[in-house]
Structures are given as structure tokens and as C-alpha cells.
């Protein structure tokens, strides 16, 4: 895990950062529908898992911008930017109605990512441990998928969320709309 420290005085968004970290301490939540028709067809035609394909695209997008890879070191008060962020996904256990966090390392190489995610999910299915370990996984973002529910909005509130920069992405079951294959 590598990162660079951002000089808050030279940061191009320093006034915005100061305002939302000191004056107006808040967090933001947004819901948007996206068309996943092409990804549904791709997943079916290649006999690959839609969820992992979506997770790969999500990870690639989040790693494409510094804004999404930022973090805040509470111990030193430093604003940082990680070289890479990785998804923490979840396996839901129907029998206990609990979930197990799954740490999957992001690779830009699709095949390497896909195979790693498959292994990680299969391994997590064999445990019932919650095992969320944010202290040892600071450059990981939350990626939750509720496969049995299609929904339009979800809001997560964190105490001191104004200084929590890791993306938290949640999505549900895709659905057909206007003849298209799916929206998530």
C-alpha cells in the first residue's frame, strides 16, 4: 500500500476541503440508475459472472481518479492519495443471514482480477466470520451488492463521515426498463 501525502496548502481544492472538513461537516450520498445492458449481454455471452464484471468496471473507474483514492490519516491529520484502492465485497450467507467481507485486490488486467475475485468469493463462502479489518486494509472501498433486491435509493451515514473518503458503493438487482436489458 503506497500513497502520497497531499499538501493541503497547495491542494487545488483546498478551500472546498477546508469548508467541508471544518465549517460544514457533512457526508454525501447519491443514487443514480445506470444502463447495464451491454454488461448483462457480455456476461451471458462469455458465461462470466455479472457481479464480478461490474465490480471490475467499478474498481477501474474508481482507480482512474485521485479524488476516489483519497484518505485521511487520523493520527497525523494528513490528507493522502493511495496509488490504488481495492474492493471489499461481501458474501451473504442465507442460512445465518450474515455476511463475510471479501478482500479482492484490484488488477487492471481483467483476467487476473476476475480469477482473483472468483477465488476470494469461493474462499469466503466457507467461513461465517465477519472479519472486517479496516485497520489493515485502509486503501479498500466498500462494494456491496444485494442480488435479490432492486432499489432506487440507499443512504449510509457515518459518524465523522466528513473525513471518511473511501467510496461506499451499493447496488441491487438489475431490472428491465424501456426494453433495455437492465438498470442497476
Short mmCIF file of C-alpha atoms in Angstrom, two decimals:
data_model
loop_
_atom_site.label_atom_id
_atom_site.label_comp_id
_atom_site.label_asym_id
_atom_site.label_seq_id
_atom_site.Cartn_x
_atom_site.Cartn_y
_atom_site.Cartn_z
CA UNK A 1 0.00 0.00 0.00
CA UNK A 2 1.63 3.17 -1.23
CA UNK A 3 0.32 6.70 -1.06
CA UNK A 4 1.42 10.28 -1.48
CA UNK A 5 0.73 12.98 1.08
CA UNK A 6 -1.25 15.90 -0.31
CA UNK A 7 -0.01 19.32 0.69
CA UNK A 8 -3.28 20.86 1.89
CA UNK A 9 -1.96 24.40 1.28
CA UNK A 10 -1.17 23.65 -2.38
CA UNK A 11 -4.11 21.34 -3.00
CA UNK A 12 -6.19 22.72 -5.88
CA UNK A 13 -9.38 22.06 -3.88
CA UNK A 14 -8.02 23.38 -0.56
CA UNK A 15 -10.88 25.85 0.02
CA UNK A 16 -13.53 23.21 -0.67
CA UNK A 17 -11.69 20.69 1.52
CA UNK A 18 -11.41 23.19 4.38
CA UNK A 19 -15.07 24.17 4.10
CA UNK A 20 -16.42 20.61 4.17
CA UNK A 21 -13.94 19.31 6.77
CA UNK A 22 -14.17 22.26 9.17
CA UNK A 23 -17.16 24.56 8.51
CA UNK A 24 -19.83 22.29 7.09
CA UNK A 25 -19.09 18.79 8.34
CA UNK A 26 -21.28 16.56 6.22
CA UNK A 27 -21.29 13.48 4.08
CA UNK A 28 -22.82 12.97 0.66
CA UNK A 29 -24.97 10.19 -0.72
CA UNK A 30 -26.11 9.88 -4.32
CA UNK A 31 -28.25 7.39 -6.19
CA UNK A 32 -28.19 7.07 -9.96
CA UNK A 33 -29.54 4.49 -12.36
CA UNK A 34 -27.10 3.22 -14.94
CA UNK A 35 -27.76 1.16 -18.04
CA UNK A 36 -26.00 -2.20 -17.75
CA UNK A 37 -27.49 -3.78 -20.88
CA UNK A 38 -24.14 -4.30 -22.61
CA UNK A 39 -22.58 -5.76 -19.47
CA UNK A 40 -25.50 -8.17 -19.00
CA UNK A 41 -25.11 -9.38 -22.60
CA UNK A 42 -21.33 -9.63 -22.23
CA UNK A 43 -21.65 -11.66 -19.03
CA UNK A 44 -24.16 -14.03 -20.60
CA UNK A 45 -22.19 -14.43 -23.84
CA UNK A 46 -18.91 -15.12 -22.04
CA UNK A 47 -20.55 -17.15 -19.25
CA UNK A 48 -18.93 -14.93 -16.66
CA UNK A 49 -20.46 -13.51 -13.51
CA UNK A 50 -22.19 -10.16 -13.95
CA UNK A 51 -21.37 -9.19 -10.37
CA UNK A 52 -17.62 -9.64 -10.79
CA UNK A 53 -17.65 -7.93 -14.18
CA UNK A 54 -19.47 -4.96 -12.63
CA UNK A 55 -17.01 -4.97 -9.71
CA UNK A 56 -14.08 -4.85 -12.14
CA UNK A 57 -15.51 -1.87 -14.05
CA UNK A 58 -16.34 -0.11 -10.78
CA UNK A 59 -12.80 -0.70 -9.47
CA UNK A 60 -11.27 0.52 -12.72
CA UNK A 61 -13.34 3.72 -12.68
CA UNK A 62 -12.59 4.44 -9.01
CA UNK A 63 -8.88 3.93 -9.62
CA UNK A 64 -8.93 6.34 -12.59
CA UNK A 65 -9.18 9.49 -10.44
CA UNK A 66 -7.22 10.77 -7.48
CA UNK A 67 -10.45 12.04 -5.88
CA UNK A 68 -11.69 8.48 -5.35
CA UNK A 69 -8.38 7.19 -3.95
CA UNK A 70 -8.08 9.75 -1.16
CA UNK A 71 -7.78 9.00 2.51
CA UNK A 72 -7.34 10.83 5.76
CA UNK A 73 -4.79 9.74 8.37
CA UNK A 74 -6.38 10.47 11.72
CA UNK A 75 -3.12 10.03 13.62
CA UNK A 76 -1.26 12.75 11.70
CA UNK A 77 -4.08 14.81 10.15
CA UNK A 78 -2.65 14.18 6.69
CA UNK A 79 -4.70 14.07 3.54
CA UNK A 80 -3.38 11.34 1.25
CA UNK A 81 -3.93 9.75 -2.14
CA UNK A 82 -3.39 6.00 -2.47
CA UNK A 83 -1.72 4.60 -5.57
CA UNK A 84 -4.54 2.05 -5.80
CA UNK A 85 -7.74 1.20 -3.96
CA UNK A 86 -9.20 -2.31 -3.82
CA UNK A 87 -12.78 -3.50 -3.41
CA UNK A 88 -14.13 -5.07 -0.26
CA UNK A 89 -17.09 -7.11 -1.39
CA UNK A 90 -19.38 -9.33 0.66
CA UNK A 91 -20.68 -12.88 0.59
CA UNK A 92 -24.16 -13.25 2.06
CA UNK A 93 -24.91 -16.48 3.93
CA UNK A 94 -28.63 -17.22 3.58
CA UNK A 95 -28.66 -19.80 6.37
CA UNK A 96 -27.41 -17.35 9.02
CA UNK A 97 -28.40 -14.08 7.32
CA UNK A 98 -24.90 -12.75 7.91
CA UNK A 99 -22.16 -11.69 5.55
CA UNK A 100 -18.42 -12.18 5.25
CA UNK A 101 -16.19 -9.40 3.88
CA UNK A 102 -14.14 -10.43 0.88
CA UNK A 103 -10.92 -8.57 0.15
CA UNK A 104 -10.11 -8.69 -3.55
CA UNK A 105 -7.01 -6.99 -4.86
CA UNK A 106 -7.60 -4.75 -7.88
CA UNK A 107 -5.62 -5.51 -11.01
CA UNK A 108 -6.03 -3.54 -14.21
CA UNK A 109 -5.67 -6.84 -16.05
CA UNK A 110 -9.27 -8.11 -16.29
CA UNK A 111 -8.46 -11.84 -16.30
CA UNK A 112 -6.18 -11.55 -13.28
CA UNK A 113 -8.82 -9.55 -11.38
CA UNK A 114 -11.67 -11.86 -12.39
CA UNK A 115 -9.87 -15.05 -11.36
CA UNK A 116 -8.75 -13.49 -8.07
CA UNK A 117 -12.28 -12.31 -7.27
CA UNK A 118 -13.70 -15.78 -8.02
CA UNK A 119 -11.15 -17.39 -5.67
CA UNK A 120 -11.79 -14.83 -2.95
CA UNK A 121 -15.57 -15.30 -3.09
CA UNK A 122 -15.32 -19.10 -3.02
CA UNK A 123 -12.97 -18.93 -0.04
CA UNK A 124 -15.32 -16.58 1.83
CA UNK A 125 -18.26 -18.94 1.29
CA UNK A 126 -16.50 -21.43 3.57
CA UNK A 127 -16.44 -19.14 6.60
CA UNK A 128 -19.02 -17.39 8.71
CA UNK A 129 -16.59 -14.90 10.18
CA UNK A 130 -17.35 -11.24 9.75
CA UNK A 131 -13.66 -10.32 9.75
CA UNK A 132 -13.91 -6.72 8.57
CA UNK A 133 -10.43 -5.32 9.12
CA UNK A 134 -10.27 -1.68 8.09
CA UNK A 135 -7.13 -1.03 10.10
CA UNK A 136 -5.08 -3.42 7.96
CA UNK A 137 -6.96 -2.54 4.76
CA UNK A 138 -7.05 1.27 4.69
CA UNK A 139 -6.94 1.56 0.89
CA UNK A 140 -10.06 -0.55 0.34
CA UNK A 141 -13.51 0.66 -0.65
CA UNK A 142 -16.85 -0.92 0.12
CA UNK A 143 -18.71 -2.58 -2.77
CA UNK A 144 -21.98 -4.17 -1.69
CA UNK A 145 -24.39 -5.98 -3.99
CA UNK A 146 -27.87 -7.05 -2.96
CA UNK A 147 -28.68 -9.57 -5.69
CA UNK A 148 -32.28 -10.24 -4.70
CA UNK A 149 -33.49 -6.64 -4.41
CA UNK A 150 -33.86 -3.86 -6.96
CA UNK A 151 -33.94 -0.50 -5.23
CA UNK A 152 -33.70 3.19 -6.08
CA UNK A 153 -32.06 4.67 -3.01
CA UNK A 154 -29.83 3.75 -0.10
CA UNK A 155 -28.29 6.10 2.42
CA UNK A 156 -25.44 5.26 4.77
CA UNK A 157 -24.48 7.71 7.48
CA UNK A 158 -21.15 7.54 9.24
CA UNK A 159 -20.20 9.41 12.39
CA UNK A 160 -17.49 11.84 11.32
CA UNK A 161 -18.26 10.84 7.73
CA UNK A 162 -16.93 14.18 6.52
CA UNK A 163 -13.40 12.77 6.90
CA UNK A 164 -14.12 9.31 5.52
CA UNK A 165 -13.12 9.38 1.86
CA UNK A 166 -13.23 5.75 0.77
CA UNK A 167 -16.09 5.26 -1.68
CA UNK A 168 -19.03 3.18 -0.47
CA UNK A 169 -20.87 1.77 -3.47
CA UNK A 170 -24.06 -0.26 -3.17
CA UNK A 171 -26.18 -1.67 -5.95
CA UNK A 172 -29.07 -4.03 -6.35
CA UNK A 173 -30.50 -6.43 -8.85
CA UNK A 174 -30.71 -5.02 -12.34
CA UNK A 175 -34.11 -4.72 -13.94
CA UNK A 176 -35.55 -4.22 -17.40
CA UNK A 177 -36.77 -0.77 -18.24
CA UNK A 178 -37.97 0.60 -21.57
CA UNK A 179 -37.00 -2.62 -23.34
CA UNK A 180 -33.36 -2.45 -22.22
CA UNK A 181 -31.84 -5.42 -20.51
CA UNK A 182 -31.03 -3.81 -17.23
CA UNK A 183 -30.52 -0.88 -14.93
CA UNK A 184 -28.65 -1.13 -11.66
#
